[in-house]
Every structure is written in C-alpha cells, then in structure tokens.
PDB file of C-alpha atoms in Angstrom:
ATOM      1  CA  UNK A   1       0.000   0.000   0.000  1.00  0.00           C
ATOM      2  CA  UNK A   2       1.419   3.460  -0.901  1.00  0.00           C
ATOM      3  CA  UNK A   3       2.578   5.625   2.023  1.00  0.00           C
ATOM      4  CA  UNK A   4      -0.114   8.269   1.343  1.00  0.00           C
ATOM      5  CA  UNK A   5      -2.863   5.654   1.594  1.00  0.00           C
ATOM      6  CA  UNK A   6      -1.422   4.327   4.845  1.00  0.00           C
ATOM      7  CA  UNK A   7      -1.307   7.821   6.297  1.00  0.00           C
ATOM      8  CA  UNK A   8      -4.951   8.354   5.334  1.00  0.00           C
ATOM      9  CA  UNK A   9      -5.908   5.208   7.261  1.00  0.00           C
ATOM     10  CA  UNK A  10      -4.774   6.603  10.607  1.00  0.00           C
ATOM     11  CA  UNK A  11      -5.908  10.152   9.831  1.00  0.00           C
ATOM     12  CA  UNK A  12      -9.467   8.813   9.913  1.00  0.00           C
ATOM     13  CA  UNK A  13      -9.124   8.625  13.714  1.00  0.00           C
ATOM     14  CA  UNK A  14      -9.557  11.648  15.960  1.00  0.00           C
ATOM     15  CA  UNK A  15      -6.169  11.328  17.625  1.00  0.00           C
ATOM     16  CA  UNK A  16      -4.315  11.597  14.321  1.00  0.00           C
ATOM     17  CA  UNK A  17      -6.642  13.682  12.161  1.00  0.00           C
ATOM     18  CA  UNK A  18      -4.546  16.873  12.384  1.00  0.00           C
ATOM     19  CA  UNK A  19      -1.158  15.343  11.553  1.00  0.00           C
ATOM     20  CA  UNK A  20       0.708  17.165   8.821  1.00  0.00           C
ATOM     21  CA  UNK A  21       2.844  15.338   6.296  1.00  0.00           C
ATOM     22  CA  UNK A  22       5.923  16.422   8.236  1.00  0.00           C
ATOM     23  CA  UNK A  23       4.469  15.205  11.553  1.00  0.00           C
ATOM     24  CA  UNK A  24       3.828  11.879   9.923  1.00  0.00           C
ATOM     25  CA  UNK A  25       7.402  11.697   8.689  1.00  0.00           C
ATOM     26  CA  UNK A  26       8.753  12.644  12.118  1.00  0.00           C
ATOM     27  CA  UNK A  27       7.007   9.621  13.645  1.00  0.00           C
ATOM     28  CA  UNK A  28       8.523   7.315  11.001  1.00  0.00           C
ATOM     29  CA  UNK A  29       5.184   5.513  10.861  1.00  0.00           C
ATOM     30  CA  UNK A  30       5.576   4.581   7.198  1.00  0.00           C
ATOM     31  CA  UNK A  31       8.450   2.273   8.195  1.00  0.00           C
ATOM     32  CA  UNK A  32       6.469   0.561  10.944  1.00  0.00           C
ATOM     33  CA  UNK A  33       3.228  -0.650   9.379  1.00  0.00           C
ATOM     34  CA  UNK A  34       2.798  -4.237  10.452  1.00  0.00           C
ATOM     35  CA  UNK A  35       0.425  -6.933   9.232  1.00  0.00           C
ATOM     36  CA  UNK A  36       0.213  -9.703  11.824  1.00  0.00           C
ATOM     37  CA  UNK A  37      -1.408 -13.088  11.029  1.00  0.00           C
ATOM     38  CA  UNK A  38      -4.019 -14.434  13.433  1.00  0.00           C
ATOM     39  CA  UNK A  39      -2.414 -16.074  16.476  1.00  0.00           C
ATOM     40  CA  UNK A  40       1.040 -14.549  16.064  1.00  0.00           C
ATOM     41  CA  UNK A  41       2.623 -12.364  18.748  1.00  0.00           C
ATOM     42  CA  UNK A  42       3.566  -8.730  18.245  1.00  0.00           C
ATOM     43  CA  UNK A  43       5.720  -9.105  21.344  1.00  0.00           C
ATOM     44  CA  UNK A  44       5.987 -11.826  23.976  1.00  0.00           C
ATOM     45  CA  UNK A  45       6.994 -11.469  27.653  1.00  0.00           C
ATOM     46  CA  UNK A  46       8.250  -7.983  26.842  1.00  0.00           C
ATOM     47  CA  UNK A  47      10.282  -5.847  29.229  1.00  0.00           C
ATOM     48  CA  UNK A  48      12.524  -3.449  27.306  1.00  0.00           C
ATOM     49  CA  UNK A  49      10.108  -2.733  24.490  1.00  0.00           C
ATOM     50  CA  UNK A  50       9.685   1.019  24.184  1.00  0.00           C
ATOM     51  CA  UNK A  51       7.135   1.373  21.417  1.00  0.00           C
ATOM     52  CA  UNK A  52       3.522   2.451  21.143  1.00  0.00           C
ATOM     53  CA  UNK A  53       1.177   0.598  18.792  1.00  0.00           C
ATOM     54  CA  UNK A  54      -2.032   1.772  17.148  1.00  0.00           C
ATOM     55  CA  UNK A  55      -4.591  -0.764  15.913  1.00  0.00           C
ATOM     56  CA  UNK A  56      -5.889  -0.009  12.421  1.00  0.00           C
ATOM     57  CA  UNK A  57      -7.826  -3.252  11.995  1.00  0.00           C
ATOM     58  CA  UNK A  58      -8.519  -6.320  14.115  1.00  0.00           C
ATOM     59  CA  UNK A  59      -8.189  -7.287  17.772  1.00  0.00           C
ATOM     60  CA  UNK A  60      -5.147  -7.594  20.027  1.00  0.00           C
ATOM     61  CA  UNK A  61      -5.056  -9.816  23.097  1.00  0.00           C
ATOM     62  CA  UNK A  62      -2.928  -8.346  25.925  1.00  0.00           C
ATOM     63  CA  UNK A  63      -1.849 -10.626  28.752  1.00  0.00           C
ATOM     64  CA  UNK A  64       0.910 -12.321  30.710  1.00  0.00           C
ATOM     65  CA  UNK A  65       2.132 -15.802  31.652  1.00  0.00           C
ATOM     66  CA  UNK A  66       1.298 -16.811  35.227  1.00  0.00           C
ATOM     67  CA  UNK A  67       3.486 -18.858  37.601  1.00  0.00           C
ATOM     68  CA  UNK A  68       2.007 -22.098  36.237  1.00  0.00           C
ATOM     69  CA  UNK A  69       2.833 -21.182  32.639  1.00  0.00           C
ATOM     70  CA  UNK A  70      -0.751 -20.313  31.673  1.00  0.00           C
ATOM     71  CA  UNK A  71      -1.661 -17.321  29.530  1.00  0.00           C
ATOM     72  CA  UNK A  72      -3.842 -14.790  31.373  1.00  0.00           C
ATOM     73  CA  UNK A  73      -5.697 -12.100  29.434  1.00  0.00           C
ATOM     74  CA  UNK A  74      -5.701  -8.556  30.862  1.00  0.00           C
ATOM     75  CA  UNK A  75      -7.338  -6.707  28.007  1.00  0.00           C
ATOM     76  CA  UNK A  76      -8.552  -7.045  24.441  1.00  0.00           C
ATOM     77  CA  UNK A  77      -7.660  -4.064  22.266  1.00  0.00           C
ATOM     78  CA  UNK A  78      -9.811  -3.058  19.310  1.00  0.00           C
ATOM     79  CA  UNK A  79      -9.519  -0.937  16.186  1.00  0.00           C
ATOM     80  CA  UNK A  80      -8.638   2.671  17.004  1.00  0.00           C
ATOM     81  CA  UNK A  81      -6.976   1.884  20.346  1.00  0.00           C
ATOM     82  CA  UNK A  82      -3.393   2.090  21.582  1.00  0.00           C
ATOM     83  CA  UNK A  83      -1.270  -0.489  23.357  1.00  0.00           C
ATOM     84  CA  UNK A  84       2.355  -1.018  24.342  1.00  0.00           C
ATOM     85  CA  UNK A  85       4.068   1.752  26.311  1.00  0.00           C
ATOM     86  CA  UNK A  86       1.069   4.069  26.046  1.00  0.00           C
ATOM     87  CA  UNK A  87       1.927   5.815  29.364  1.00  0.00           C
ATOM     88  CA  UNK A  88       5.290   6.842  27.801  1.00  0.00           C
ATOM     89  CA  UNK A  89       7.236   5.085  30.544  1.00  0.00           C
ATOM     90  CA  UNK A  90      10.272   2.976  29.737  1.00  0.00           C
ATOM     91  CA  UNK A  91      11.029  -0.683  30.357  1.00  0.00           C
ATOM     92  CA  UNK A  92       7.879  -1.425  32.369  1.00  0.00           C
ATOM     93  CA  UNK A  93       5.812  -3.943  30.403  1.00  0.00           C
ATOM     94  CA  UNK A  94       6.696  -6.566  33.063  1.00  0.00           C
ATOM     95  CA  UNK A  95       6.455  -9.691  30.944  1.00  0.00           C
ATOM     96  CA  UNK A  96       3.414  -8.594  28.938  1.00  0.00           C
ATOM     97  CA  UNK A  97       2.512 -10.187  25.609  1.00  0.00           C
ATOM     98  CA  UNK A  98       0.431  -8.864  22.706  1.00  0.00           C
ATOM     99  CA  UNK A  99      -1.113 -11.310  20.244  1.00  0.00           C
ATOM    100  CA  UNK A 100      -3.178 -10.978  17.065  1.00  0.00           C
ATOM    101  CA  UNK A 101      -6.581 -12.327  18.049  1.00  0.00           C
ATOM    102  CA  UNK A 102      -9.537 -13.772  16.142  1.00  0.00           C
ATOM    103  CA  UNK A 103      -8.239 -12.565  12.759  1.00  0.00           C
ATOM    104  CA  UNK A 104      -5.260 -11.019  10.994  1.00  0.00           C
ATOM    105  CA  UNK A 105      -4.549  -7.545  12.326  1.00  0.00           C
ATOM    106  CA  UNK A 106      -3.110  -4.353  10.908  1.00  0.00           C
ATOM    107  CA  UNK A 107      -1.163  -2.042  13.218  1.00  0.00           C
ATOM    108  CA  UNK A 108       1.369   0.752  13.083  1.00  0.00           C
ATOM    109  CA  UNK A 109       4.154   1.373  15.574  1.00  0.00           C
ATOM    110  CA  UNK A 110       6.353   4.255  16.639  1.00  0.00           C
ATOM    111  CA  UNK A 111       9.068   4.793  19.213  1.00  0.00           C
ATOM    112  CA  UNK A 112       8.359   6.688  22.424  1.00  0.00           C
ATOM    113  CA  UNK A 113      11.171   9.167  21.751  1.00  0.00           C
ATOM    114  CA  UNK A 114       9.745  10.147  18.344  1.00  0.00           C
ATOM    115  CA  UNK A 115       6.254  10.492  19.778  1.00  0.00           C
ATOM    116  CA  UNK A 116       7.387  12.629  22.735  1.00  0.00           C
ATOM    117  CA  UNK A 117       9.137  15.045  20.351  1.00  0.00           C
ATOM    118  CA  UNK A 118       5.915  15.386  18.365  1.00  0.00           C
ATOM    119  CA  UNK A 119       3.816  15.928  21.523  1.00  0.00           C
ATOM    120  CA  UNK A 120       6.082  18.828  22.497  1.00  0.00           C
ATOM    121  CA  UNK A 121       5.517  20.420  19.091  1.00  0.00           C
ATOM    122  CA  UNK A 122       1.756  19.766  18.975  1.00  0.00           C
ATOM    123  CA  UNK A 123      -0.083  20.793  22.174  1.00  0.00           C
ATOM    124  CA  UNK A 124      -3.453  19.879  20.630  1.00  0.00           C
ATOM    125  CA  UNK A 125      -2.212  16.340  19.956  1.00  0.00           C
ATOM    126  CA  UNK A 126      -0.793  16.155  23.504  1.00  0.00           C
ATOM    127  CA  UNK A 127      -4.191  17.145  24.915  1.00  0.00           C
ATOM    128  CA  UNK A 128      -6.101  14.582  22.851  1.00  0.00           C
ATOM    129  CA  UNK A 129      -3.579  11.920  23.755  1.00  0.00           C
ATOM    130  CA  UNK A 130      -3.718  12.705  27.487  1.00  0.00           C
ATOM    131  CA  UNK A 131      -7.530  12.437  27.380  1.00  0.00           C
ATOM    132  CA  UNK A 132      -7.360   9.062  25.642  1.00  0.00           C
ATOM    133  CA  UNK A 133      -4.780   7.734  28.117  1.00  0.00           C
ATOM    134  CA  UNK A 134      -6.813   9.126  31.017  1.00  0.00           C
ATOM    135  CA  UNK A 135      -9.939   7.339  29.793  1.00  0.00           C
ATOM    136  CA  UNK A 136      -7.988   4.097  29.436  1.00  0.00           C
ATOM    137  CA  UNK A 137      -6.569   4.376  32.973  1.00  0.00           C
ATOM    138  CA  UNK A 138     -10.026   5.166  34.398  1.00  0.00           C
ATOM    139  CA  UNK A 139     -11.388   2.064  32.713  1.00  0.00           C
ATOM    140  CA  UNK A 140      -8.620  -0.038  34.285  1.00  0.00           C
ATOM    141  CA  UNK A 141      -9.271   1.558  37.685  1.00  0.00           C
ATOM    142  CA  UNK A 142     -13.021   0.901  37.452  1.00  0.00           C
ATOM    143  CA  UNK A 143     -12.390  -2.712  36.563  1.00  0.00           C
ATOM    144  CA  UNK A 144     -10.115  -3.093  39.605  1.00  0.00           C
ATOM    145  CA  UNK A 145     -12.736  -1.514  41.884  1.00  0.00           C
ATOM    146  CA  UNK A 146     -15.371  -3.911  40.542  1.00  0.00           C
ATOM    147  CA  UNK A 147     -13.058  -6.861  41.191  1.00  0.00           C
ATOM    148  CA  UNK A 148     -12.621  -5.716  44.794  1.00  0.00           C
ATOM    149  CA  UNK A 149     -16.188  -4.695  45.569  1.00  0.00           C
ATOM    150  CA  UNK A 150     -18.698  -6.398  43.257  1.00  0.00           C
ATOM    151  CA  UNK A 151     -19.962  -9.947  42.922  1.00  0.00           C
ATOM    152  CA  UNK A 152     -19.459 -11.885  39.685  1.00  0.00           C
ATOM    153  CA  UNK A 153     -22.865 -11.186  38.132  1.00  0.00           C
ATOM    154  CA  UNK A 154     -22.551  -7.467  38.831  1.00  0.00           C
ATOM    155  CA  UNK A 155     -19.077  -7.446  37.281  1.00  0.00           C
ATOM    156  CA  UNK A 156     -20.459  -9.203  34.209  1.00  0.00           C
ATOM    157  CA  UNK A 157     -23.337  -6.731  33.918  1.00  0.00           C
ATOM    158  CA  UNK A 158     -20.936  -3.776  34.123  1.00  0.00           C
ATOM    159  CA  UNK A 159     -18.658  -5.450  31.579  1.00  0.00           C
ATOM    160  CA  UNK A 160     -21.505  -5.779  29.091  1.00  0.00           C
ATOM    161  CA  UNK A 161     -22.631  -2.211  29.792  1.00  0.00           C
ATOM    162  CA  UNK A 162     -19.130  -1.016  28.887  1.00  0.00           C
ATOM    163  CA  UNK A 163     -19.565  -2.745  25.516  1.00  0.00           C
ATOM    164  CA  UNK A 164     -22.912  -0.976  25.087  1.00  0.00           C
ATOM    165  CA  UNK A 165     -21.301   2.408  25.804  1.00  0.00           C
ATOM    166  CA  UNK A 166     -18.723   1.819  23.083  1.00  0.00           C
ATOM    167  CA  UNK A 167     -21.555   1.649  20.511  1.00  0.00           C
ATOM    168  CA  UNK A 168     -19.635  -0.654  18.194  1.00  0.00           C
ATOM    169  CA  UNK A 169     -22.671  -2.377  16.777  1.00  0.00           C
ATOM    170  CA  UNK A 170     -25.670  -2.172  14.469  1.00  0.00           C
ATOM    171  CA  UNK A 171     -28.642  -0.391  16.055  1.00  0.00           C
ATOM    172  CA  UNK A 172     -32.010  -2.082  16.569  1.00  0.00           C
ATOM    173  CA  UNK A 173     -35.283  -0.697  18.024  1.00  0.00           C
ATOM    174  CA  UNK A 174     -34.453  -1.730  21.608  1.00  0.00           C
ATOM    175  CA  UNK A 175     -30.679  -2.113  21.417  1.00  0.00           C
ATOM    176  CA  UNK A 176     -27.997  -3.238  19.020  1.00  0.00           C
ATOM    177  CA  UNK A 177     -25.838  -6.147  17.856  1.00  0.00           C
ATOM    178  CA  UNK A 178     -22.050  -6.195  17.692  1.00  0.00           C
ATOM    179  CA  UNK A 179     -19.536  -8.710  16.294  1.00  0.00           C
ATOM    180  CA  UNK A 180     -18.542 -11.175  18.999  1.00  0.00           C
ATOM    181  CA  UNK A 181     -14.771 -11.225  19.533  1.00  0.00           C
ATOM    182  CA  UNK A 182     -15.081 -12.607  23.086  1.00  0.00           C
ATOM    183  CA  UNK A 183     -15.032 -16.226  24.205  1.00  0.00           C
ATOM    184  CA  UNK A 184     -16.522 -17.082  27.611  1.00  0.00           C
ATOM    185  CA  UNK A 185     -12.984 -17.749  28.819  1.00  0.00           C
ATOM    186  CA  UNK A 186     -11.899 -14.249  27.741  1.00  0.00           C
ATOM    187  CA  UNK A 187     -14.738 -12.629  29.665  1.00  0.00           C
ATOM    188  CA  UNK A 188     -13.931 -14.784  32.701  1.00  0.00           C
ATOM    189  CA  UNK A 189     -10.313 -13.584  32.666  1.00  0.00           C
ATOM    190  CA  UNK A 190     -11.356  -9.967  32.265  1.00  0.00           C
ATOM    191  CA  UNK A 191     -13.836  -9.974  35.161  1.00  0.00           C
ATOM    192  CA  UNK A 192     -11.950 -12.334  37.472  1.00  0.00           C
ATOM    193  CA  UNK A 193     -14.207 -15.362  37.318  1.00  0.00           C
ATOM    194  CA  UNK A 194     -14.312 -18.900  35.895  1.00  0.00           C
ATOM    195  CA  UNK A 195     -15.503 -19.864  32.418  1.00  0.00           C
ATOM    196  CA  UNK A 196     -18.226 -22.083  33.864  1.00  0.00           C
ATOM    197  CA  UNK A 197     -19.609 -19.274  36.025  1.00  0.00           C
ATOM    198  CA  UNK A 198     -19.595 -16.815  33.119  1.00  0.00           C
ATOM    199  CA  UNK A 199     -21.440 -19.328  30.934  1.00  0.00           C
ATOM    200  CA  UNK A 200     -24.101 -19.772  33.625  1.00  0.00           C
ATOM    201  CA  UNK A 201     -24.516 -16.002  34.080  1.00  0.00           C
ATOM    202  CA  UNK A 202     -24.779 -15.354  30.341  1.00  0.00           C
ATOM    203  CA  UNK A 203     -27.455 -18.040  30.078  1.00  0.00           C
ATOM    204  CA  UNK A 204     -29.375 -16.267  32.857  1.00  0.00           C
ATOM    205  CA  UNK A 205     -29.144 -12.915  31.053  1.00  0.00           C
ATOM    206  CA  UNK A 206     -30.392 -14.581  27.861  1.00  0.00           C
ATOM    207  CA  UNK A 207     -33.323 -16.117  29.758  1.00  0.00           C
ATOM    208  CA  UNK A 208     -34.143 -12.648  31.141  1.00  0.00           C
ATOM    209  CA  UNK A 209     -34.284 -11.299  27.572  1.00  0.00           C
ATOM    210  CA  UNK A 210     -31.423  -8.846  28.106  1.00  0.00           C
ATOM    211  CA  UNK A 211     -29.034 -10.204  25.495  1.00  0.00           C
ATOM    212  CA  UNK A 212     -28.417 -12.913  22.944  1.00  0.00           C
ATOM    213  CA  UNK A 213     -24.920 -14.381  22.696  1.00  0.00           C
ATOM    214  CA  UNK A 214     -23.431 -16.680  20.055  1.00  0.00           C
ATOM    215  CA  UNK A 215     -20.092 -17.101  18.288  1.00  0.00           C
ATOM    216  CA  UNK A 216     -20.897 -14.531  15.605  1.00  0.00           C
ATOM    217  CA  UNK A 217     -22.447 -11.688  17.575  1.00  0.00           C
ATOM    218  CA  UNK A 218     -23.689 -10.308  20.869  1.00  0.00           C
ATOM    219  CA  UNK A 219     -27.096  -8.663  20.669  1.00  0.00           C
ATOM    220  CA  UNK A 220     -28.224  -6.382  23.473  1.00  0.00           C
ATOM    221  CA  UNK A 221     -31.969  -6.886  23.207  1.00  0.00           C
ATOM    222  CA  UNK A 222     -33.070  -4.629  26.050  1.00  0.00           C
ATOM    223  CA  UNK A 223     -30.570  -1.866  26.747  1.00  0.00           C
ATOM    224  CA  UNK A 224     -32.901  -0.075  29.177  1.00  0.00           C
ATOM    225  CA  UNK A 225     -33.207  -3.174  31.329  1.00  0.00           C
ATOM    226  CA  UNK A 226     -29.431  -3.658  31.307  1.00  0.00           C
ATOM    227  CA  UNK A 227     -28.929  -0.001  32.257  1.00  0.00           C
ATOM    228  CA  UNK A 228     -31.342  -0.413  35.152  1.00  0.00           C
ATOM    229  CA  UNK A 229     -29.359  -3.406  36.435  1.00  0.00           C
ATOM    230  CA  UNK A 230     -26.172  -1.322  36.238  1.00  0.00           C
ATOM    231  CA  UNK A 231     -27.745   1.588  38.147  1.00  0.00           C
ATOM    232  CA  UNK A 232     -28.851  -0.622  41.063  1.00  0.00           C
ATOM    233  CA  UNK A 233     -25.555  -2.482  41.276  1.00  0.00           C
TER     234      UNK A 233
END
C-alpha cells in the first residue's frame, strides 16, 4: 500500500486527524506498518520494548504468563486503540505479551522518543492523547474496583454495559448487535471469574431477555433493562 494511503488510514481517527505530512514523517510511521497473522505475537513477555502501537484493523489480546505457565488475558484491544508503552514510561511492560486475536490484524508502531518530540511540538495532539490515556486508565481503575467490591454477576453486567457504551454495533429498536470477539474464557479472565460461572450467568441474562450471545455476535436486546441493572448495582 502506498505511504499516502497508509497515512490516510490513521488520519481517519480523531487522535491523528490533524497530523501534517511532516508530523507523519517525524514519527517514522511509514516504516512501521505491520500486518500480523491471526495467532502470532507482536511481542511476547516484553520488558525493554519502548514502542507504542495503534490498531488499524482487528483485535489484540494483551496478557501475561502466570506462575504455572498459563496465559492470562488482561485486556482485548480493538480498532482505534493504543497499546504497548502508552503511558510513555520505559522498560515497564513486566512480561506482557500482545497477540493478534480472532483474525489477521493491521497495526502501526512508533518509538516513544519520536512520539514525545511530536507531543512537544503539537499541544493539541498532547491534549487529545492525554484524554485518551486518562480514559484508558479510568477504565482499568473501574475494573479493579469492581473486582474488589462487586460480585461476579454485577461485574459481568458492568462489563456488558461497557460494551454498550462503546456503541460498536448495528442499532435495533431496543438495542444493538455487535460482532462477537469474546469467548466465555476471555470474559472470565477480564472480570476475574471462571468460564463455567460466566457461561451460567450469560445463560441467565439470555433467559431474562437482556441479550443474545453466540459465536458470531452479541445482541443487546433490552438496553434499558441492562442499564437499570447497572444503576442498582
């Protein structure tokens, strides 16, 4: 793909929409477009890996290897999101891995040093970036608070409500449907539960007419009812 077309792909996103041609060159993004086949790792058990990645297409599974050698998922990154050293710290990924998930993915990468130089030149970009990082950190904090203070069903309800708020689906009269990139095991990891418990809870929510869940899509059939459950929990 020509460099101009690649640049247009990331300029479609709010964070990058005001980049000039020179800004783009300063980030050296054209040399760091990466196509990653499904299942392959962008990095594995990383420590000294001082890059930021932006997802142009696909899903990225972020996790770590526990003491028993099992992969544990911390987050699933979607199109338009950042991962890697997004806080601009150095050498602090602490054994994290990032893996192309569900399908082939398209990402671009840039070094922290290049990005920091651009942030100093572009206060508007720095402001947009700080807001995006702040929102990401708040989401992580909220998830931790739910793990500490909420029961499993409440955590699952809040998890699904977060998906609703992202509005990444096709609208229907009472709700909307979105592509399903989440296995029961993924959700269990993300909310601190077991796969069996998550399966049971999802079946209950389906019986209550709140959602429909299959391998292809998740349909939120009654968003108002789900919102009410969130407000009382």
